mmCIF file of C-alpha atoms in Angstrom:
data_model
loop_
_atom_site.group_PDB
_atom_site.id
_atom_site.type_symbol
_atom_site.label_atom_id
_atom_site.label_comp_id
_atom_site.label_asym_id
_atom_site.label_seq_id
_atom_site.Cartn_x
_atom_site.Cartn_y
_atom_site.Cartn_z
ATOM 1 C CA MET A 401 91.120 98.327 59.323
ATOM 2 C CA ASP A 402 87.406 98.127 60.162
ATOM 3 C CA ALA A 403 88.203 96.670 63.573
ATOM 4 C CA ALA A 404 90.686 99.466 64.232
ATOM 5 C CA LEU A 405 88.111 102.066 63.279
ATOM 6 C CA ASP A 406 85.541 100.452 65.558
ATOM 7 C CA ALA A 407 88.006 100.450 68.453
ATOM 8 C CA THR A 408 88.738 104.130 67.899
ATOM 9 C CA ALA A 409 85.039 104.994 67.748
ATOM 10 C CA ASN A 410 84.383 103.131 70.991
ATOM 11 C CA GLN A 411 86.851 105.386 72.819
ATOM 12 C CA PHE A 412 84.406 108.246 72.288
ATOM 13 C CA GLU A 413 81.230 106.398 73.284
ATOM 14 C CA LEU A 414 79.920 106.072 76.815
ATOM 15 C CA ASN A 415 79.018 102.586 77.974
ATOM 16 C CA PRO A 416 75.489 101.721 79.171
ATOM 17 C CA ASP A 417 76.432 102.127 82.844
ATOM 18 C CA GLN A 418 77.813 105.611 82.200
ATOM 19 C CA ARG A 419 74.705 106.603 80.274
ATOM 20 C CA ALA A 420 72.603 105.361 83.172
ATOM 21 C CA ILE A 421 74.681 107.520 85.555
ATOM 22 C CA GLN A 422 74.066 110.526 83.301
ATOM 23 C CA GLU A 423 70.335 109.915 83.144
ATOM 24 C CA MET A 424 69.962 109.336 86.892
ATOM 25 C CA THR A 425 71.934 112.470 87.729
ATOM 26 C CA ALA A 426 70.110 114.601 85.156
ATOM 27 C CA GLY A 427 66.785 113.404 86.538
ATOM 28 C CA PHE A 428 67.731 114.345 90.097
ATOM 29 C CA ALA A 429 69.077 117.717 88.953
ATOM 30 C CA ALA A 430 65.949 118.509 86.952
ATOM 31 C CA ASP A 431 63.671 117.576 89.849
ATOM 32 C CA ARG A 432 65.524 118.753 92.969
ATOM 33 C CA VAL A 433 67.930 121.476 91.830
ATOM 34 C CA ALA A 434 66.893 123.307 88.655
ATOM 35 C CA PRO A 435 63.466 124.517 89.891
ATOM 36 C CA TYR A 436 65.058 126.186 92.922
ATOM 37 C CA ALA A 437 68.456 127.336 91.668
ATOM 38 C CA LEU A 438 67.458 130.937 90.904
ATOM 39 C CA ASP A 439 65.787 131.316 94.302
ATOM 40 C CA TRP A 440 68.857 129.913 96.070
ATOM 41 C CA ASP A 441 71.033 132.343 94.133
ATOM 42 C CA ARG A 442 68.856 135.359 94.866
ATOM 43 C CA GLU A 443 68.423 134.546 98.553
ATOM 44 C CA ARG A 444 72.012 133.381 99.158
ATOM 45 C CA PHE A 445 70.508 130.163 100.496
ATOM 46 C CA PHE A 446 72.662 127.092 101.121
ATOM 47 C CA PRO A 447 70.487 124.026 100.363
ATOM 48 C CA SER A 448 72.288 121.652 102.695
ATOM 49 C CA ALA A 449 69.277 119.339 102.932
ATOM 50 C CA VAL A 450 69.168 118.852 99.155
ATOM 51 C CA ILE A 451 72.942 118.394 99.026
ATOM 52 C CA ARG A 452 72.655 115.682 101.682
ATOM 53 C CA GLU A 453 69.989 113.946 99.558
ATOM 54 C CA THR A 454 72.694 113.145 97.011
ATOM 55 C CA GLY A 455 74.282 110.766 99.512
ATOM 56 C CA ALA A 456 71.538 108.242 98.763
ATOM 57 C CA LEU A 457 72.558 108.397 95.092
ATOM 58 C CA GLY A 458 76.185 107.650 95.922
ATOM 59 C CA PHE A 459 77.416 111.190 95.292
ATOM 60 C CA GLY A 460 78.984 111.593 98.745
ATOM 61 C CA GLY A 461 81.850 109.282 97.789
ATOM 62 C CA ILE A 462 81.852 108.972 94.017
ATOM 63 C CA TYR A 463 85.398 107.620 93.688
ATOM 64 C CA ILE A 464 85.716 106.400 97.277
ATOM 65 C CA ARG A 465 86.221 102.702 98.023
ATOM 66 C CA GLU A 466 83.104 100.692 98.701
ATOM 67 C CA ASP A 467 84.089 99.294 102.108
ATOM 68 C CA VAL A 468 83.309 102.696 103.663
ATOM 69 C CA GLY A 469 80.166 103.359 101.664
ATOM 70 C CA GLY A 470 81.774 104.836 98.558
ATOM 71 C CA SER A 471 80.538 104.246 95.030
ATOM 72 C CA GLY A 472 83.919 103.068 93.726
ATOM 73 C CA LEU A 473 83.452 104.850 90.401
ATOM 74 C CA GLY A 474 86.100 106.336 88.127
ATOM 75 C CA ARG A 475 87.031 109.879 87.224
ATOM 76 C CA LEU A 476 85.131 109.827 83.952
ATOM 77 C CA ASP A 477 82.029 108.712 85.857
ATOM 78 C CA ALA A 478 82.550 111.635 88.235
ATOM 79 C CA VAL A 479 82.871 114.076 85.350
ATOM 80 C CA LEU A 480 79.520 112.880 84.010
ATOM 81 C CA ILE A 481 77.899 113.443 87.408
ATOM 82 C CA PHE A 482 79.301 116.937 87.915
ATOM 83 C CA GLU A 483 78.442 117.943 84.356
ATOM 84 C CA ALA A 484 74.822 116.837 84.761
ATOM 85 C CA LEU A 485 74.426 118.544 88.138
ATOM 86 C CA ALA A 486 75.987 121.761 86.837
ATOM 87 C CA ALA A 487 73.430 121.968 84.039
ATOM 88 C CA ALA A 488 70.974 122.723 86.863
ATOM 89 C CA CYS A 489 73.336 124.810 89.024
ATOM 90 C CA PRO A 490 77.144 125.037 88.776
ATOM 91 C CA GLY A 491 77.436 126.174 92.394
ATOM 92 C CA PHE A 492 75.544 123.127 93.648
ATOM 93 C CA SER A 493 77.699 120.785 91.571
ATOM 94 C CA SER A 494 80.948 122.410 92.654
ATOM 95 C CA MET A 495 80.071 122.043 96.345
ATOM 96 C CA ILE A 496 79.641 118.290 95.880
ATOM 97 C CA SER A 497 82.919 118.222 93.958
ATOM 98 C CA ILE A 498 84.732 119.879 96.864
ATOM 99 C CA HIS A 499 83.219 117.418 99.338
ATOM 100 C CA ASN A 500 84.391 114.527 97.184
ATOM 101 C CA MET A 501 87.929 115.917 96.994
ATOM 102 C CA ALA A 502 88.087 116.068 100.783
ATOM 103 C CA ALA A 503 86.673 112.551 101.139
ATOM 104 C CA TRP A 504 89.094 111.205 98.533
ATOM 105 C CA MET A 505 92.048 112.570 100.500
ATOM 106 C CA VAL A 506 90.891 110.739 103.622
ATOM 107 C CA ASP A 507 90.248 107.563 101.617
ATOM 108 C CA LEU A 508 93.622 107.534 99.855
ATOM 109 C CA PHE A 509 95.886 108.918 102.573
ATOM 110 C CA GLY A 510 94.096 108.051 105.804
ATOM 111 C CA SER A 511 94.837 105.031 107.953
ATOM 112 C CA ASP A 512 92.311 102.218 108.182
ATOM 113 C CA GLU A 513 91.142 103.637 111.501
ATOM 114 C CA GLN A 514 90.729 107.134 110.028
ATOM 115 C CA ARG A 515 88.887 105.813 106.995
ATOM 116 C CA GLN A 516 86.428 103.891 109.160
ATOM 117 C CA ARG A 517 85.998 106.826 111.550
ATOM 118 C CA PHE A 518 85.318 109.551 108.988
ATOM 119 C CA LEU A 519 84.240 108.139 105.647
ATOM 120 C CA PRO A 520 80.962 106.291 106.326
ATOM 121 C CA LYS A 521 79.373 109.552 107.465
ATOM 122 C CA MET A 522 81.048 111.477 104.633
ATOM 123 C CA THR A 523 79.937 109.108 101.883
ATOM 124 C CA SER A 524 76.368 109.155 103.220
ATOM 125 C CA MET A 525 76.525 112.972 103.293
ATOM 126 C CA GLU A 526 75.674 112.995 107.004
ATOM 127 C CA TRP A 527 78.907 114.955 107.275
ATOM 128 C CA LEU A 528 79.689 117.563 104.633
ATOM 129 C CA ALA A 529 83.356 118.413 104.103
ATOM 130 C CA SER A 530 85.325 121.442 102.950
ATOM 131 C CA TYR A 531 88.889 121.648 101.687
ATOM 132 C CA CYS A 532 91.201 124.302 103.153
ATOM 133 C CA LEU A 533 94.399 125.135 101.275
ATOM 134 C CA THR A 534 94.289 128.786 100.154
ATOM 135 C CA GLU A 535 95.311 131.506 102.600
ATOM 136 C CA PRO A 536 95.064 135.305 102.505
ATOM 137 C CA GLY A 537 98.714 135.468 101.449
ATOM 138 C CA SER A 538 99.114 132.259 99.448
ATOM 139 C CA GLY A 539 97.001 131.123 96.520
ATOM 140 C CA SER A 540 98.858 129.774 93.502
ATOM 141 C CA ASP A 541 102.030 129.547 95.620
ATOM 142 C CA ALA A 542 100.565 126.894 97.895
ATOM 143 C CA ALA A 543 103.937 125.930 99.330
ATOM 144 C CA ALA A 544 104.141 129.369 100.981
ATOM 145 C CA LEU A 545 101.218 128.762 103.347
ATOM 146 C CA ARG A 546 101.739 130.050 106.890
ATOM 147 C CA THR A 547 99.060 128.350 109.019
ATOM 148 C CA ARG A 548 101.025 126.421 111.618
ATOM 149 C CA ALA A 549 100.458 123.365 113.795
ATOM 150 C CA VAL A 550 102.541 122.589 116.870
ATOM 151 C CA LYS A 551 102.315 119.266 118.689
ATOM 152 C CA ASP A 552 101.208 119.338 122.326
ATOM 153 C CA GLY A 553 100.975 115.847 123.782
ATOM 154 C CA ASP A 554 98.238 113.902 121.994
ATOM 155 C CA GLU A 555 97.035 117.027 120.221
ATOM 156 C CA TYR A 556 98.201 119.659 117.777
ATOM 157 C CA ILE A 557 97.535 123.371 118.243
ATOM 158 C CA LEU A 558 96.693 125.107 114.950
ATOM 159 C CA ASN A 559 96.974 128.831 114.316
ATOM 160 C CA GLY A 560 96.269 130.706 111.090
ATOM 161 C CA ALA A 561 93.511 131.430 108.606
ATOM 162 C CA LYS A 562 92.246 129.929 105.377
ATOM 163 C CA GLN A 563 90.634 132.085 102.707
ATOM 164 C CA PHE A 564 87.850 131.503 100.123
ATOM 165 C CA ILE A 565 86.650 128.255 101.702
ATOM 166 C CA SER A 566 83.439 126.955 100.151
ATOM 167 C CA GLY A 567 80.929 125.633 102.647
ATOM 168 C CA ALA A 568 82.819 127.132 105.589
ATOM 169 C CA GLY A 569 80.594 127.437 108.621
ATOM 170 C CA ASP A 570 78.105 124.905 107.271
ATOM 171 C CA SER A 571 80.382 121.924 106.621
ATOM 172 C CA ASP A 572 80.977 119.402 109.366
ATOM 173 C CA LEU A 573 84.620 118.548 108.567
ATOM 174 C CA TYR A 574 87.573 120.561 107.211
ATOM 175 C CA VAL A 575 90.570 118.974 105.529
ATOM 176 C CA VAL A 576 93.200 121.575 106.379
ATOM 177 C CA MET A 577 96.752 122.051 105.084
ATOM 178 C CA VAL A 578 99.094 123.450 107.737
ATOM 179 C CA ARG A 579 102.798 123.865 108.361
ATOM 180 C CA THR A 580 104.357 121.537 110.930
ATOM 181 C CA GLY A 581 107.971 121.919 109.828
ATOM 182 C CA GLU A 582 110.367 123.903 107.671
ATOM 183 C CA ASP A 583 109.450 126.453 105.038
ATOM 184 C CA GLY A 584 108.517 125.094 101.627
ATOM 185 C CA PRO A 585 106.571 122.015 100.581
ATOM 186 C CA LYS A 586 108.335 119.518 102.865
ATOM 187 C CA GLY A 587 107.019 121.200 106.010
ATOM 188 C CA ILE A 588 103.293 120.888 105.185
ATOM 189 C CA SER A 589 100.889 118.436 106.827
ATOM 190 C CA THR A 590 97.183 117.636 106.570
ATOM 191 C CA PHE A 591 94.611 117.462 109.354
ATOM 192 C CA VAL A 592 90.936 116.581 109.481
ATOM 193 C CA VAL A 593 89.373 119.241 111.685
ATOM 194 C CA PRO A 594 85.802 118.786 112.980
ATOM 195 C CA LYS A 595 83.517 121.790 113.097
ATOM 196 C CA ASP A 596 83.296 121.636 116.899
ATOM 197 C CA ALA A 597 87.081 121.722 117.425
ATOM 198 C CA PRO A 598 87.976 124.232 120.176
ATOM 199 C CA GLY A 599 89.428 127.388 118.609
ATOM 200 C CA LEU A 600 87.825 126.952 115.186
ATOM 201 C CA SER A 601 85.691 129.847 113.936
ATOM 202 C CA PHE A 602 84.567 131.397 110.678
ATOM 203 C CA GLY A 603 84.576 134.810 109.081
ATOM 204 C CA PRO A 604 81.494 136.488 107.613
ATOM 205 C CA SER A 605 80.110 135.116 104.364
ATOM 206 C CA GLU A 606 81.838 136.816 101.445
ATOM 207 C CA SER A 607 79.809 138.891 99.006
ATOM 208 C CA LYS A 608 80.710 137.224 95.713
ATOM 209 C CA MET A 609 80.106 137.653 91.999
ATOM 210 C CA GLY A 610 78.677 134.136 91.665
ATOM 211 C CA TRP A 611 78.170 130.858 93.514
ATOM 212 C CA HIS A 612 75.645 132.655 95.703
ATOM 213 C CA MET A 613 74.000 129.417 96.847
ATOM 214 C CA GLN A 614 77.046 128.307 98.807
ATOM 215 C CA PRO A 615 78.777 130.265 101.579
ATOM 216 C CA THR A 616 82.406 131.280 101.198
ATOM 217 C CA ARG A 617 84.131 132.295 104.409
ATOM 218 C CA GLN A 618 87.476 132.427 106.119
ATOM 219 C CA VAL A 619 88.301 129.456 108.326
ATOM 220 C CA ILE A 620 90.008 130.888 111.409
ATOM 221 C CA LEU A 621 92.203 128.748 113.667
ATOM 222 C CA GLU A 622 93.099 130.345 117.001
ATOM 223 C CA ASP A 623 94.843 127.893 119.302
ATOM 224 C CA CYS A 624 92.607 125.299 117.655
ATOM 225 C CA ARG A 625 93.131 121.901 119.271
ATOM 226 C CA VAL A 626 92.968 118.846 117.028
ATOM 227 C CA PRO A 627 93.758 115.253 118.067
ATOM 228 C CA ALA A 628 97.039 113.925 116.692
ATOM 229 C CA ALA A 629 94.936 110.985 115.478
ATOM 230 C CA ASN A 630 93.470 113.355 112.848
ATOM 231 C CA LEU A 631 96.820 113.828 111.053
ATOM 232 C CA LEU A 632 96.814 112.187 107.618
ATOM 233 C CA SER A 633 99.931 110.212 106.573
ATOM 234 C CA GLY A 634 102.245 111.770 109.139
ATOM 235 C CA GLU A 635 104.032 115.098 109.278
ATOM 236 C CA GLY A 636 105.371 116.459 106.007
ATOM 237 C CA ALA A 637 102.982 114.573 103.718
ATOM 238 C CA GLY A 638 100.571 117.463 103.201
ATOM 239 C CA PHE A 639 101.986 119.029 100.062
ATOM 240 C CA GLY A 640 101.966 115.687 98.290
ATOM 241 C CA ILE A 641 98.361 115.143 99.368
ATOM 242 C CA ALA A 642 97.370 118.581 98.074
ATOM 243 C CA MET A 643 99.111 118.080 94.735
ATOM 244 C CA ALA A 644 97.653 114.588 94.303
ATOM 245 C CA GLY A 645 94.152 116.029 94.541
ATOM 246 C CA LEU A 646 94.628 118.710 91.927
ATOM 247 C CA ASP A 647 94.309 116.654 88.744
ATOM 248 C CA GLY A 648 90.911 115.322 89.747
ATOM 249 C CA GLY A 649 89.794 118.672 91.102
ATOM 250 C CA ARG A 650 90.669 120.335 87.812
ATOM 251 C CA LEU A 651 88.609 117.829 85.865
ATOM 252 C CA ASN A 652 85.700 118.261 88.259
ATOM 253 C CA ILE A 653 85.588 122.038 87.946
ATOM 254 C CA ALA A 654 85.914 121.768 84.172
ATOM 255 C CA ALA A 655 82.901 119.442 84.234
ATOM 256 C CA CYS A 656 80.967 122.055 86.190
ATOM 257 C CA SER A 657 81.817 124.582 83.462
ATOM 258 C CA LEU A 658 80.748 122.151 80.760
ATOM 259 C CA GLY A 659 77.353 121.522 82.335
ATOM 260 C CA GLY A 660 76.749 125.231 82.846
ATOM 261 C CA ALA A 661 77.698 126.029 79.247
ATOM 262 C CA GLN A 662 75.371 123.321 77.948
ATOM 263 C CA ALA A 663 72.521 124.886 79.912
ATOM 264 C CA ALA A 664 73.422 128.328 78.539
ATOM 265 C CA LEU A 665 73.448 127.067 74.951
ATOM 266 C CA ASP A 666 70.111 125.307 75.466
ATOM 267 C CA LYS A 667 68.615 128.548 76.764
ATOM 268 C CA ALA A 668 70.049 130.494 73.817
ATOM 269 C CA LEU A 669 68.629 128.038 71.289
ATOM 270 C CA ALA A 670 65.188 128.142 72.875
ATOM 271 C CA TYR A 671 65.174 131.930 73.051
ATOM 272 C CA ALA A 672 66.423 132.352 69.463
ATOM 273 C CA GLY A 673 63.595 130.113 68.254
ATOM 274 C CA GLU A 674 60.981 132.265 69.980
ATOM 275 C CA ARG A 675 62.268 135.832 69.740
ATOM 276 C CA GLN A 676 60.857 137.735 66.747
ATOM 277 C CA ALA A 677 62.705 140.534 64.946
ATOM 278 C CA PHE A 678 62.036 142.004 61.521
ATOM 279 C CA GLY A 679 59.237 139.561 60.895
ATOM 280 C CA ARG A 680 60.967 136.278 61.724
ATOM 281 C CA THR A 681 62.559 134.441 64.616
ATOM 282 C CA ILE A 682 66.126 135.492 65.189
ATOM 283 C CA ASP A 683 67.458 131.972 64.652
ATOM 284 C CA GLN A 684 66.690 132.520 60.951
ATOM 285 C CA PHE A 685 69.437 135.135 60.656
ATOM 286 C CA GLN A 686 72.660 133.653 59.328
ATOM 287 C CA ALA A 687 74.886 135.716 61.618
ATOM 288 C CA LEU A 688 73.190 134.186 64.654
ATOM 289 C CA GLN A 689 73.251 130.724 63.101
ATOM 290 C CA PHE A 690 77.016 131.028 62.720
ATOM 291 C CA LYS A 691 77.331 132.096 66.371
ATOM 292 C CA LEU A 692 75.253 129.113 67.526
ATOM 293 C CA ALA A 693 77.287 126.774 65.320
ATOM 294 C CA ASP A 694 80.531 128.034 66.873
ATOM 295 C CA MET A 695 79.119 127.658 70.384
ATOM 296 C CA GLU A 696 78.091 124.057 69.702
ATOM 297 C CA THR A 697 81.464 123.240 68.150
ATOM 298 C CA ASP A 698 83.345 124.744 71.087
ATOM 299 C CA LEU A 699 81.110 122.926 73.548
ATOM 300 C CA GLN A 700 81.679 119.550 71.924
ATOM 301 C CA ALA A 701 85.421 120.165 71.640
ATOM 302 C CA SER A 702 85.439 120.889 75.372
ATOM 303 C CA ARG A 703 83.518 117.706 76.085
ATOM 304 C CA VAL A 704 85.841 115.495 74.053
ATOM 305 C CA LEU A 705 88.966 116.987 75.644
ATOM 306 C CA LEU A 706 87.544 116.674 79.150
ATOM 307 C CA TYR A 707 86.396 113.076 78.724
ATOM 308 C CA ALA A 708 89.759 112.133 77.221
ATOM 309 C CA ALA A 709 91.607 113.730 80.146
ATOM 310 C CA ALA A 710 89.375 111.920 82.652
ATOM 311 C CA ALA A 711 89.995 108.608 80.898
ATOM 312 C CA LYS A 712 93.751 109.227 81.132
ATOM 313 C CA LEU A 713 93.484 109.899 84.851
ATOM 314 C CA ASP A 714 91.489 106.682 85.282
ATOM 315 C CA ARG A 715 94.225 104.773 83.448
ATOM 316 C CA LYS A 716 96.959 106.578 85.415
ATOM 317 C CA ALA A 717 98.545 107.568 82.114
ATOM 318 C CA PRO A 718 101.954 109.241 82.509
ATOM 319 C CA ASP A 719 100.675 112.426 80.838
ATOM 320 C CA ALA A 720 97.432 112.606 82.850
ATOM 321 C CA SER A 721 98.524 115.737 84.732
ATOM 322 C CA LYS A 722 99.239 117.592 81.510
ATOM 323 C CA TRP A 723 95.889 116.586 80.079
ATOM 324 C CA SER A 724 94.093 117.589 83.276
ATOM 325 C CA ALA A 725 95.706 121.023 83.080
ATOM 326 C CA MET A 726 94.854 121.341 79.383
ATOM 327 C CA ALA A 727 91.250 120.332 79.998
ATOM 328 C CA LYS A 728 90.872 122.698 82.924
ATOM 329 C CA ARG A 729 92.318 125.637 80.997
ATOM 330 C CA PHE A 730 90.477 125.037 77.731
ATOM 331 C CA VAL A 731 87.104 123.965 79.103
ATOM 332 C CA THR A 732 86.722 126.696 81.735
ATOM 333 C CA ASP A 733 87.819 129.446 79.335
ATOM 334 C CA THR A 734 85.728 128.166 76.438
ATOM 335 C CA CYS A 735 82.603 127.441 78.448
ATOM 336 C CA PHE A 736 82.644 130.862 80.078
ATOM 337 C CA ASP A 737 82.714 132.355 76.585
ATOM 338 C CA ILE A 738 79.774 130.165 75.537
ATOM 339 C CA ALA A 739 77.726 131.351 78.524
ATOM 340 C CA ASN A 740 78.650 134.962 77.795
ATOM 341 C CA ASP A 741 77.622 134.549 74.141
ATOM 342 C CA ALA A 742 74.312 133.045 75.288
ATOM 343 C CA LEU A 743 73.693 136.146 77.367
ATOM 344 C CA GLN A 744 74.414 138.332 74.329
ATOM 345 C CA ILE A 745 71.933 136.357 72.217
ATOM 346 C CA HIS A 746 69.258 137.089 74.806
ATOM 347 C CA GLY A 747 69.921 140.807 74.464
ATOM 348 C CA GLY A 748 68.558 142.841 77.359
ATOM 349 C CA TYR A 749 66.638 139.851 78.690
ATOM 350 C CA GLY A 750 69.918 138.030 79.246
ATOM 351 C CA TYR A 751 70.794 140.653 81.829
ATOM 352 C CA LEU A 752 67.696 139.814 83.875
ATOM 353 C CA HIS A 753 67.931 137.311 86.712
ATOM 354 C CA GLU A 754 64.732 135.456 85.830
ATOM 355 C CA TYR A 755 66.149 134.135 82.545
ATOM 356 C CA GLY A 756 68.982 132.367 84.380
ATOM 357 C CA VAL A 757 71.713 133.184 81.857
ATOM 358 C CA GLU A 758 73.415 135.936 83.832
ATOM 359 C CA LYS A 759 73.631 133.538 86.795
ATOM 360 C CA LEU A 760 75.480 131.021 84.628
ATOM 361 C CA VAL A 761 77.922 133.713 83.494
ATOM 362 C CA ARG A 762 78.572 134.744 87.096
ATOM 363 C CA ASP A 763 78.893 131.169 88.333
ATOM 364 C CA LEU A 764 81.281 130.034 85.591
ATOM 365 C CA ARG A 765 83.668 132.973 85.875
ATOM 366 C CA VAL A 766 85.323 131.727 89.053
ATOM 367 C CA HIS A 767 86.142 128.368 87.464
ATOM 368 C CA GLN A 768 88.966 130.092 85.566
ATOM 369 C CA ILE A 769 90.543 130.847 88.967
ATOM 370 C CA LEU A 770 89.777 127.750 91.068
ATOM 371 C CA GLU A 771 91.981 124.649 91.254
ATOM 372 C CA GLY A 772 94.918 126.691 89.962
ATOM 373 C CA THR A 773 94.389 129.740 87.797
ATOM 374 C CA ASN A 774 94.402 129.208 84.064
ATOM 375 C CA GLU A 775 97.701 131.061 83.912
ATOM 376 C CA ILE A 776 99.150 128.384 86.196
ATOM 377 C CA MET A 777 97.623 125.736 83.909
ATOM 378 C CA ARG A 778 99.677 127.176 81.048
ATOM 379 C CA VAL A 779 102.808 126.965 83.195
ATOM 380 C CA ILE A 780 102.103 123.288 83.938
ATOM 381 C CA ILE A 781 101.437 122.447 80.282
ATOM 382 C CA ALA A 782 104.569 124.254 79.147
ATOM 383 C CA ARG A 783 106.707 122.462 81.745
ATOM 384 C CA HIS A 784 105.462 119.111 80.491
ATOM 385 C CA LEU A 785 106.296 120.103 76.942
ATOM 386 C CA ILE A 786 109.750 121.392 77.777
ATOM 387 C CA GLY A 787 110.477 118.390 79.977
ATOM 388 C CA ARG A 788 109.468 116.077 77.167
ATOM 389 C CA ASN A 789 111.868 117.776 74.767
#
């Protein structure tokens, strides 16, 4: 019985290597991201130089194979990295998450030649990458995308537009989902499109609620010529590639929410211990103590669920997709609420930019939409349940 209890306890403990990853990432975030995050947000400044610095830490290819410069880490390791970065700035962390999704698609689905051509510069962060799936008329219904590619000799000609693309205009590579065949999922293919491809352009930077430190633009393809050698896994493989990336992407964005919520709770605790009202600090009032206790409980519940889901994805457990959807839904909803409660604890000061809480609220809100809306997460979870029964 004691051995069984020890084995169970060990499932919820990070190993020394994982703790070292946490500490290294937190140190970088505290030194190179946190001091500048509010300025980046206010000035709508994309810190590409600082993002590229993370390549030396192995963050350009976290779960990419080592033969092309990747770190060869697991999904739980990645969650720890994104969580720690997001405690300094969720927008910064999410941009690195998106880059890693694009690199992972090339690593898993690219040929040996494609892997050697693209990934060394992606894992080093010499080349930043964006992922292009969503279109003006297709979001959750990804199989309805209309951007089309037609073969012309040794090239394909791409026409269409992608919407809400993070890093667009600043990234060097774009992993783009297009239609090469029939309507529906079987007609979708995936191309790696370099920034200098003829016919590729970008819309104006969107004015957004949050994530101000990274640009979000349309990616516009007008008779855009891409070498046929940039097609991943052949025609018709694109929908499978897109779906394969979603479980990991959902865990990553949940990790960004978790890190942001931890920062919000830390700010709330510090403020409540300093703010005086009615002759004592406000953390001495039981109503606020109960609120803080609930926030901590919800935060730790989110962490346990997320880590468990990441461990399942690492093990390729048959229910990993369900757990990824559950973690994404629960963690992004719960952590947004924690950040919002932290703002409320700050009172009027929480509404001021300089305190950093309102930025966390704005940044975390979009996580309930990205990587499949949380309504779609409920559909996925329900389908798994019904299919099981």
